[in-house]
Short mmCIF file of C-alpha atoms in Angstrom, two decimals:
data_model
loop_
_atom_site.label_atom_id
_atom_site.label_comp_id
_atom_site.label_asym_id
_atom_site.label_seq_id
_atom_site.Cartn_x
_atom_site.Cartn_y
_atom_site.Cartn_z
CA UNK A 284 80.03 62.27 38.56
CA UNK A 285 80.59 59.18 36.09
CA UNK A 286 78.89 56.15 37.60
CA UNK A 287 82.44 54.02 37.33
CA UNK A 288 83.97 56.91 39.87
CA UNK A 289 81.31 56.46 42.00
CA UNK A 290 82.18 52.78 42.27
CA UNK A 291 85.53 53.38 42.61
CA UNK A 292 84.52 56.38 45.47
CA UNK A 293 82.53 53.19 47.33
CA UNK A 294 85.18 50.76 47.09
CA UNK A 295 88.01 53.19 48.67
CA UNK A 296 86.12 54.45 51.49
CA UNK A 297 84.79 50.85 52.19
CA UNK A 298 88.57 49.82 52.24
CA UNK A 299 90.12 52.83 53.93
CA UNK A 300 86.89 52.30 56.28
CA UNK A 301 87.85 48.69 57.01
CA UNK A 302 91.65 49.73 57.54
CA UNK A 303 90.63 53.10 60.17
CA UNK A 304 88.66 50.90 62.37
CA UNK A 305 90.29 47.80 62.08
CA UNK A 306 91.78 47.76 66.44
CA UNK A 307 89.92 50.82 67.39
CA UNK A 308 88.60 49.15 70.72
CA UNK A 309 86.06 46.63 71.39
CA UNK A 310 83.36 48.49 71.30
CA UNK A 311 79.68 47.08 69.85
CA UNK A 312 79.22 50.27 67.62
CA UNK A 313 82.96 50.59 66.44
CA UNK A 314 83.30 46.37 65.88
CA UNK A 315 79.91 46.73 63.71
CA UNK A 316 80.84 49.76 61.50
CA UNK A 317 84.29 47.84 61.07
CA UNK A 318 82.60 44.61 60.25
CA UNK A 319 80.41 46.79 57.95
CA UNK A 320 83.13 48.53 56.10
CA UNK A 321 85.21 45.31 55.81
CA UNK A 322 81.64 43.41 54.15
CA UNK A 323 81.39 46.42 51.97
CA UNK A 324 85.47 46.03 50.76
CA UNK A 325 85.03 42.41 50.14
CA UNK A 326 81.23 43.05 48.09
CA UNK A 327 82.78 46.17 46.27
CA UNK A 328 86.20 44.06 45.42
CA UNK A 329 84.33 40.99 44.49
CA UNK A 330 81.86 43.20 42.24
CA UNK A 331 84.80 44.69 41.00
CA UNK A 332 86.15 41.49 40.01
CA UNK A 333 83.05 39.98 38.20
CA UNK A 334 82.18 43.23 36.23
CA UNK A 335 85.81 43.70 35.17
CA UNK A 336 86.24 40.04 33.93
CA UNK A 337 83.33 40.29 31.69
CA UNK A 338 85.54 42.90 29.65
CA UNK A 339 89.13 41.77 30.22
CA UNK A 340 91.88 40.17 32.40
CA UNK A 341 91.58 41.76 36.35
CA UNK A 342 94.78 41.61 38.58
CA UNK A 343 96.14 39.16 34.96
CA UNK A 344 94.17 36.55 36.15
CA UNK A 345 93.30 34.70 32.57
CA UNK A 346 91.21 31.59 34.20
CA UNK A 347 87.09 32.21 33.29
CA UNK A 348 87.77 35.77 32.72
CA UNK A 349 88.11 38.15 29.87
CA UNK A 350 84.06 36.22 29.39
CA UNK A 351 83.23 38.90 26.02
CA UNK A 352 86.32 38.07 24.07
CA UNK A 353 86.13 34.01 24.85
CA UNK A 354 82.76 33.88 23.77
CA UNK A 355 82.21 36.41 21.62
CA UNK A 356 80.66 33.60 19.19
CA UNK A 357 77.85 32.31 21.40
CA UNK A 358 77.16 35.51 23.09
CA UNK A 359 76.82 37.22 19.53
CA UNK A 360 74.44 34.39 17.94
CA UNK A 361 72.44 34.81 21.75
CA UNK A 362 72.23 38.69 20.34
CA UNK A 363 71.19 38.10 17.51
CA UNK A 364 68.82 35.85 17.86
CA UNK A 365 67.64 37.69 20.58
CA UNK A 366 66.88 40.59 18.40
CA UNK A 367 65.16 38.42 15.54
CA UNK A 368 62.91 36.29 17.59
CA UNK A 369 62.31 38.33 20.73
CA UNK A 370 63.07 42.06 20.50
CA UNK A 371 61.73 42.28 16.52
CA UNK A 372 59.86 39.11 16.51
CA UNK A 373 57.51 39.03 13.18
CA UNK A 374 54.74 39.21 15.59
CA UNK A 375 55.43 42.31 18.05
CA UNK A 376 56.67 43.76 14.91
CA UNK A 377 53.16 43.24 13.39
CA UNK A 378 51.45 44.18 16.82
CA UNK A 379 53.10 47.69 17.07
CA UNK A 380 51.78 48.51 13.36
CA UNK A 381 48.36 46.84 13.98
CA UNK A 382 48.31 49.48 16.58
CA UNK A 383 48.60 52.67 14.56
CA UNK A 384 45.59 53.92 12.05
CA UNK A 385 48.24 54.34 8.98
CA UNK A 386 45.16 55.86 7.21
CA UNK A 387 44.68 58.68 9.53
CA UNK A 388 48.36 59.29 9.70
CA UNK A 389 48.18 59.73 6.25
CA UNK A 390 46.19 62.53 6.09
CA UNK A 391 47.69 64.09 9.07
CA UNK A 392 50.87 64.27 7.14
CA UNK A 393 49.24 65.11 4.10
CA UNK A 394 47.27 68.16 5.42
CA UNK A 395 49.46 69.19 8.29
CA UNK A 396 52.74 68.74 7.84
CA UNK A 397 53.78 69.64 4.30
CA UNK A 398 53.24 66.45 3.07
CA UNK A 399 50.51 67.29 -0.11
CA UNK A 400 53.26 69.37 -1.18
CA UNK A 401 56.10 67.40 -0.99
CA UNK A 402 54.25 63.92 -2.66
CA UNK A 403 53.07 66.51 -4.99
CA UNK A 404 56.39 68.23 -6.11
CA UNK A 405 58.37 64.60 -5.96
CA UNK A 406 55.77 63.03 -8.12
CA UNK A 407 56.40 66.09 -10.66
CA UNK A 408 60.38 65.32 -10.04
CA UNK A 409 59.74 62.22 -10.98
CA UNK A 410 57.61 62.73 -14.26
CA UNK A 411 60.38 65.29 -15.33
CA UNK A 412 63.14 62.86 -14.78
CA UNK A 413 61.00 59.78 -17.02
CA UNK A 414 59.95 62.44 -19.64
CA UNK A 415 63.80 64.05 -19.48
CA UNK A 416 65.23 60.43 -20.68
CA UNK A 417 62.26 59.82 -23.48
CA UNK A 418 63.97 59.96 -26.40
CA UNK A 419 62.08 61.98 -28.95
CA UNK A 420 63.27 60.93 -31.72
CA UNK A 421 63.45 57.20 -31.67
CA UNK A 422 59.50 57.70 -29.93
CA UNK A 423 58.34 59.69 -32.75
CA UNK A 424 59.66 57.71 -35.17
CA UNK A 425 57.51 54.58 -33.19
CA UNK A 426 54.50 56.97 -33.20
CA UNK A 427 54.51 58.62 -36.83
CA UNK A 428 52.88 55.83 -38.55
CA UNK A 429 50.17 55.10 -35.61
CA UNK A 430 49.16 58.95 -35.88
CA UNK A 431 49.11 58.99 -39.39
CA UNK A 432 46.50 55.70 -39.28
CA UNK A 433 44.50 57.49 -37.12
CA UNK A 434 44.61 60.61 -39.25
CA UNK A 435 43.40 58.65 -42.17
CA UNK A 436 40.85 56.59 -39.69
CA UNK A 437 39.08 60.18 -38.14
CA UNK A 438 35.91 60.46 -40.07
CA UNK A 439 36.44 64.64 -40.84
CA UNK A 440 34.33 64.49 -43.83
CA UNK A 441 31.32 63.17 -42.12
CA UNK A 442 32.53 65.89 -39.41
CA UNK A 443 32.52 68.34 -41.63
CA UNK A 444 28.87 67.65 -43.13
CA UNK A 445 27.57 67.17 -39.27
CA UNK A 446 29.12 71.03 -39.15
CA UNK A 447 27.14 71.75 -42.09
CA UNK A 448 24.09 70.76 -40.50
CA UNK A 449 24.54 72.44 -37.54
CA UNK A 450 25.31 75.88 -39.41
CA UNK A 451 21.60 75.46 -41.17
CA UNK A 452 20.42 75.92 -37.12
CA UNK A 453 18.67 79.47 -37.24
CA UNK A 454 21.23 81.13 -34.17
CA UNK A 455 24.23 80.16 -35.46
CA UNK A 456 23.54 80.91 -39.45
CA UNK A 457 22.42 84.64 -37.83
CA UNK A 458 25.81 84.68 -35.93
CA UNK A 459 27.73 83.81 -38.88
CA UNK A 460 25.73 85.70 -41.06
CA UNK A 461 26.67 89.17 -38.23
CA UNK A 462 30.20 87.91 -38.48
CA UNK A 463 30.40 88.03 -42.09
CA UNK A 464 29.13 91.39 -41.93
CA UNK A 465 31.35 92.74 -40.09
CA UNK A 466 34.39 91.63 -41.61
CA UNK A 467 33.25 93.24 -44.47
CA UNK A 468 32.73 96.25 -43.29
CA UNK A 469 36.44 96.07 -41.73
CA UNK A 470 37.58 95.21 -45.57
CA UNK A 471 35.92 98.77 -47.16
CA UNK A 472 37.92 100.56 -45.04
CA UNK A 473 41.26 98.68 -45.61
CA UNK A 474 43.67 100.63 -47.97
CA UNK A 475 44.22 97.19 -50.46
CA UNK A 476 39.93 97.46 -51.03
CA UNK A 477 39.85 100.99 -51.40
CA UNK A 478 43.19 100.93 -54.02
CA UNK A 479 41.28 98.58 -55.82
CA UNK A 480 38.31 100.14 -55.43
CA UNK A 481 40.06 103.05 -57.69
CA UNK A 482 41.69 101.34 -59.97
CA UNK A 483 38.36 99.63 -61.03
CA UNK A 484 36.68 103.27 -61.28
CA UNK A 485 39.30 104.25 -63.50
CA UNK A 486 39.26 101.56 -65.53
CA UNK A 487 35.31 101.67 -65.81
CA UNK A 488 35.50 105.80 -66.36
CA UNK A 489 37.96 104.95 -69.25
CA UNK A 490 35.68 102.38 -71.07
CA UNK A 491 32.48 104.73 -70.31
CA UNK A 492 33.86 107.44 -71.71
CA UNK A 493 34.87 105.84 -74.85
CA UNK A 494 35.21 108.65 -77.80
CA UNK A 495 31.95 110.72 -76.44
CA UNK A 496 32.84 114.05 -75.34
CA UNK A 497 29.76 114.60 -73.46
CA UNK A 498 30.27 111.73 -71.09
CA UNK A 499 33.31 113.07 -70.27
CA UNK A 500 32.06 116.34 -69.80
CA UNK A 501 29.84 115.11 -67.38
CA UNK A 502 32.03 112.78 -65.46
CA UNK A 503 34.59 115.59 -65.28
CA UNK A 504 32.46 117.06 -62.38
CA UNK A 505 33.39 113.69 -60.44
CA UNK A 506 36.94 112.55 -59.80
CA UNK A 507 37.61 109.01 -59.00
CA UNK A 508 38.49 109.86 -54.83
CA UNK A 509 34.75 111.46 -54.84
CA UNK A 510 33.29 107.97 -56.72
CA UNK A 511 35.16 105.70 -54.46
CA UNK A 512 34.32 107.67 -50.95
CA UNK A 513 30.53 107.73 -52.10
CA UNK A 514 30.56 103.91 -52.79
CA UNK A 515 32.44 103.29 -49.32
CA UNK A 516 30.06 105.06 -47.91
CA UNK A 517 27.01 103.61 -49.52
CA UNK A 518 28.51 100.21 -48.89
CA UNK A 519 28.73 100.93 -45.09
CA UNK A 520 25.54 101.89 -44.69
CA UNK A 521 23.99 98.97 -46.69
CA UNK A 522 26.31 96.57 -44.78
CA UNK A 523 25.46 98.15 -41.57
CA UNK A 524 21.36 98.05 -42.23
CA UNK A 525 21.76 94.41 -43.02
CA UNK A 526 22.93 93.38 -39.65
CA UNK A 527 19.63 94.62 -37.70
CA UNK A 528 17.47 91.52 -37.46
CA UNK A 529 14.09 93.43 -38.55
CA UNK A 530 15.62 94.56 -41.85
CA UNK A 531 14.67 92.50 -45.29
CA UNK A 532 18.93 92.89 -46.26
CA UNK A 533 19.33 90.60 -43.07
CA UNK A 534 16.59 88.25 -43.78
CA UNK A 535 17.12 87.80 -47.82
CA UNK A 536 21.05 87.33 -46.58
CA UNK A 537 20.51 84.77 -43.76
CA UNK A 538 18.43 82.77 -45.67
CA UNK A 539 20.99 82.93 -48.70
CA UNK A 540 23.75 81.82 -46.24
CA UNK A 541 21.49 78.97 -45.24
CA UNK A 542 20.78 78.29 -48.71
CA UNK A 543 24.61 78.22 -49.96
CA UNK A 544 25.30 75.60 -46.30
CA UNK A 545 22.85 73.66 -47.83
CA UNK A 546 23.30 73.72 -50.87
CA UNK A 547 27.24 72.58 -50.39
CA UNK A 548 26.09 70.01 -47.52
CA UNK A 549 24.27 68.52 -50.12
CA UNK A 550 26.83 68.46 -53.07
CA UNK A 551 28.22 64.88 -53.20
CA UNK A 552 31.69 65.47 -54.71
CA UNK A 553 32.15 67.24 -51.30
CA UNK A 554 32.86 64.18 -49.66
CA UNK A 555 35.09 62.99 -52.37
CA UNK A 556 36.93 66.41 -52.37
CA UNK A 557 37.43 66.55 -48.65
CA UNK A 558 38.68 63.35 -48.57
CA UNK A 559 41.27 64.19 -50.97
CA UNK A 560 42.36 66.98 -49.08
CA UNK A 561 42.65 65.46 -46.32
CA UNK A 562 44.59 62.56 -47.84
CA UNK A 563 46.76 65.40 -49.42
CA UNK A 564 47.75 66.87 -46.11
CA UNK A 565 48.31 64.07 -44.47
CA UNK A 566 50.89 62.89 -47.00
CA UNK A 567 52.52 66.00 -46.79
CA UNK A 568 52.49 66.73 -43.07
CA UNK A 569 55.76 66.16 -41.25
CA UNK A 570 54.62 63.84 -38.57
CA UNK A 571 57.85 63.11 -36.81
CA UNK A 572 59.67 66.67 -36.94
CA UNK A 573 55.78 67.59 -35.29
CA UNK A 574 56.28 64.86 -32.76
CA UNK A 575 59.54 66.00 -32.05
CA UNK A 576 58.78 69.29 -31.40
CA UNK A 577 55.97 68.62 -29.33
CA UNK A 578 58.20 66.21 -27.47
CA UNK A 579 60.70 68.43 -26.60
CA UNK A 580 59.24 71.52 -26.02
CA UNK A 581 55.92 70.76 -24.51
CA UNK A 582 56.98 67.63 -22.60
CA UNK A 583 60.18 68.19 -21.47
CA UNK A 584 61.20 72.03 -22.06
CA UNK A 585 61.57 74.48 -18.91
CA UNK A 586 57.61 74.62 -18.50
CA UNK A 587 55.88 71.33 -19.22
CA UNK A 588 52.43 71.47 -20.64
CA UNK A 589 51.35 68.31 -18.27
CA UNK A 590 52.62 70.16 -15.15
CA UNK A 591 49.39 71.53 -13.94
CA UNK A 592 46.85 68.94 -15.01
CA UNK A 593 49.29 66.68 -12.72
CA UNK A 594 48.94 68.74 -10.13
CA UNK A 595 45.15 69.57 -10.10
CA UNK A 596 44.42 65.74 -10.43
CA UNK A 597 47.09 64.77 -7.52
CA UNK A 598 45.13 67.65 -5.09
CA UNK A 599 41.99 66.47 -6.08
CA UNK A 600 42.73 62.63 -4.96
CA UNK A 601 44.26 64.28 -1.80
CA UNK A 602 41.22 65.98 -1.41
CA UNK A 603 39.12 62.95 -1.71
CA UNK A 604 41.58 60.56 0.39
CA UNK A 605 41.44 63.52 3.28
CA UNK A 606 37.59 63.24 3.46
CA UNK A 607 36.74 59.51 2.90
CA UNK A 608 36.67 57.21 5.51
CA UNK A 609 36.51 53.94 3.46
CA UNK A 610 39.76 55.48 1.57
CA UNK A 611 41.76 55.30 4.31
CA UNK A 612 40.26 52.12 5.85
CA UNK A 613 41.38 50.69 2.24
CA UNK A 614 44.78 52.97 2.62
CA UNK A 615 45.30 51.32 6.21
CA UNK A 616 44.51 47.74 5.18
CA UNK A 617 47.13 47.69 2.01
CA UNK A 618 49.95 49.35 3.84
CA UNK A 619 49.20 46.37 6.74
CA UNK A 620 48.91 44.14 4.23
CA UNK A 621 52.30 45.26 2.43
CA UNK A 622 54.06 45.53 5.75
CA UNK A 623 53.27 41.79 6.69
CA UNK A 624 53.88 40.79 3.58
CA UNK A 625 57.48 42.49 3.54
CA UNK A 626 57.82 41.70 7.30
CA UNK A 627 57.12 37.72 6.14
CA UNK A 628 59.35 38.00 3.22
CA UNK A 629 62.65 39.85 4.79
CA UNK A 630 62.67 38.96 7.95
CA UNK A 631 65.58 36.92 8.31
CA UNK A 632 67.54 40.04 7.19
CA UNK A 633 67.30 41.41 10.91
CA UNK A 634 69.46 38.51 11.98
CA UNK A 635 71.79 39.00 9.29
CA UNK A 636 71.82 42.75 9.21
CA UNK A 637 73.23 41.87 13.44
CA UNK A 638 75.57 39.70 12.78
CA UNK A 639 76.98 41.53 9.59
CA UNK A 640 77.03 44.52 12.19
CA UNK A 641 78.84 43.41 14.92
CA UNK A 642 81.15 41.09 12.59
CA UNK A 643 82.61 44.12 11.49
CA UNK A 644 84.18 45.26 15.04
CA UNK A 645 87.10 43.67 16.43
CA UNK A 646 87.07 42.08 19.77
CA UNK A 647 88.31 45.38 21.45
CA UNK A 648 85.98 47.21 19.42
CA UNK A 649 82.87 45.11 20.53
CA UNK A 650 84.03 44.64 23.96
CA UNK A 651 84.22 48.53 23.47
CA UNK A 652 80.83 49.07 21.84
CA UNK A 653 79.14 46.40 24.78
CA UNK A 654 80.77 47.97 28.05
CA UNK A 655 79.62 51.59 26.52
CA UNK A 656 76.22 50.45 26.33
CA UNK A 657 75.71 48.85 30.07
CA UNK A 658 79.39 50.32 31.74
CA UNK A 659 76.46 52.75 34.01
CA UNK A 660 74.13 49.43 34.69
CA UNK A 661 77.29 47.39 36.05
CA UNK A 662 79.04 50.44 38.26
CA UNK A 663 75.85 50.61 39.74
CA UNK A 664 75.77 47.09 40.49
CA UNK A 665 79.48 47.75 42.45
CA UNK A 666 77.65 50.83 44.25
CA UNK A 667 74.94 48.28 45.86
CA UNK A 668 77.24 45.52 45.83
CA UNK A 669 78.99 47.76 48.68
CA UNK A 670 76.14 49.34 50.44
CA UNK A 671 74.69 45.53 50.02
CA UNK A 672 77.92 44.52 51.79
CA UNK A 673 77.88 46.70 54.36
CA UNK A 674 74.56 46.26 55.50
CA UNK A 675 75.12 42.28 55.73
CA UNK A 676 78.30 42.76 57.22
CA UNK A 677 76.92 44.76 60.11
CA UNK A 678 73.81 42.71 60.50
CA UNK A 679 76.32 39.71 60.79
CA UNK A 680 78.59 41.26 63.20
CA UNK A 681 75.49 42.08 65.52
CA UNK A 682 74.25 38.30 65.01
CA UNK A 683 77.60 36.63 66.24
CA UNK A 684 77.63 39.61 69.31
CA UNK A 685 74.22 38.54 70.35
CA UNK A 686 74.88 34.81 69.53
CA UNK A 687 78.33 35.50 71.67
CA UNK A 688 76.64 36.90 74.75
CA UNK A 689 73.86 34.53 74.82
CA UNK A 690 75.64 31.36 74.95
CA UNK A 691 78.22 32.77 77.66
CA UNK A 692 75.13 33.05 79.76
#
């Protein structure tokens, strides 16, 4: 049952109460119960009054009633500054958030309620969004000519000798020499090496021959597939002998190898000619179309390059927020810090964000919004106003009996 029927369920039986006993005898129990109920009429009906002339006109009466809508200008600065200076007063604002450890609500969020994920995948939202409204071509024309500087600053000829030098190191010129090997040994068997392998024994069985029978007797016995599969063959197996370390082929070749680095590391119009090249290529390059490309399809595109390196460095700062102290004290102390510093800055917008509220409603609408809010607090003040009532009015009754009775002695 609503607490306003309840009231209203108090108030009628206190009056039909006061009415059924009213000349019901003379009796001390029936006189107090109808003294009681009567108390209990006049408490509920005066309760009645009070609470309904804090919304509105009771019974029409218009003199210090309808309290809300006469001032609704006072009571509405009282509210608000009630809720700037009391309820959210800068300091029991600052006290309540003094209270928590932001830090280690931090990493609760972060490691137990989906929160690494979510900073992780709005910080990539983010980056998509900035890199989505780069515009490639304007940035690539900015960029061009600082790229190209730095081409022409990077020292790649003195690179290239310092590779040199490093080649001459006994591992790596045995590597390369292996490596060398090997590819040739892929090219004897390639049908472009072995074409020309018979074209070249033709032409040299034509020349030999010349006019002389006899040598062409003789090389009659061997066609030109039988020369070129013995040669293949007797290149593979010198190729193949040269690549065990103990063999003097893989010695006499390494040493040749480092022979021919050295000899080129130490040629000085290599310097001059890299240079040139690289000079050459530069000037030729298409910087911004490269730019462009790289813009669009490996920054912004379906599947940014930068997508994963963002994500392994933002879970390993998680990582080391989640297991230092002294990063959260730090964490704790800035977000304080901010707070009170926002708290300072904007707190007169409580007061304003209260008054703009409630100057939007209409009186009926605030009158309305108010008796919603404490309509169960003020029935239940007509509830005890009767039972309050009652009580006095039977404690009175049995005063004035005993009063009564002892002055007629």
């Amino acid at each position: 049952m609503r607490k306003e029927n309840q009231a209203n369920l108090a108030l009628a039986i206190s009056v039909f109460g006061a009415v059924g006993t009213a000349g019901q005898g003379s009796s001390l129990l029936v006189s107090t119960i109808h003294h009681g109920f009567l108390a209990a009429t006049v408490g509920g009906l005066a309760d009645w009054f009070a609470v309904k002339a804090i919304f509105g006109c009771p019974l029409g009466i218009s003199h210090r009633t309808d309290i809300l809508r006469r001032n609704r200008a006072r009571i509405m600065e009282s509210l608000v500054q009630f809720s700037a200076d009391d309820l959210l007063s800068k300091q029991n604002i600052m006290e309540v958030i003094e209270r928590e450890d932001i830090g280690a609500l931090l990493v609760e969020y972060l490691e137990h309620r989906g929160g690494r994920e979510r900073l992780i995948e709005a910080t990539v939202d983010i980056l998509r969004h900035v890199a989505a409204d780069v515009d490639s071509h304007r940035i690539s024309k900015e960029l061009a000519p600082y790229v190209i500087r730095a081409l022409h600053a990077l020292p790649l000829e003195d690179s290239f000798v310092e590779l040199l030098d490093v080649l001459t190191e006994e591992p790596h010129t045995d590597r390369i020499f292996n490596i060398l090997i090997r590819m040739g040994l892929q090219l004897i068997q390639t049908q472009v090496f072995q074409e020309m392998l018979r074209e070249n024994i033709a032409s040299i069985r034509t020349e030999y021959e010349g006019d002389g029978m006899f040598r062409a007797f003789v090389l009659s016995f061997f066609d030109d597939e039988m020369i070129a599969a013995w040669l293949t063959e007797r290149l593979t197996d010198i190729l193949q002998s040269a690549m065990e370390h103990d063999d003097r082929r893989h010695r006499d070749g390494v040493q040749a190898l480092v022979s021919f680095v050295t000899a080129l590391r130490t040629n000085p119009s290599l310097h001059d000619a890299l240079h040139r090249y690289k000079v050459h290529v530069i000037e030729h390059i298409e910087i911004e179309n490269i730019l462009i490309d790289f813009i669009e399809h490996r920054m912004k595109g379906s599947h940014p390059f930068w997508i994963p390196y963002v994500k392994e460095l933002l879970n390993e700062k998680i990582d080391v927020f989640a297991h230092s102290e002294s990063w959260q004290n730090r964490a704790d102390r800035w977000m304080k810090n901010l707070a009170a510093e926002e708290v300072e800055k904007h707190h007169g917008m409580i007061a304003e964000f209260v008054r703009d509220y409630l100057n939007q409603k209409s009186d009926d609408e605030l009158i309305s919004f108010v008796e919603g809010k404490v309509q169960t607090d003020l029935q239940m003040i007509r509830v005890n106003g009767a039972i309050v009532g009652a009580f006095v009015g039977m404690g009175l009754s049995l005063l004035v009996v005993c009063a009564e009775r002892v002055w007629g002695l």
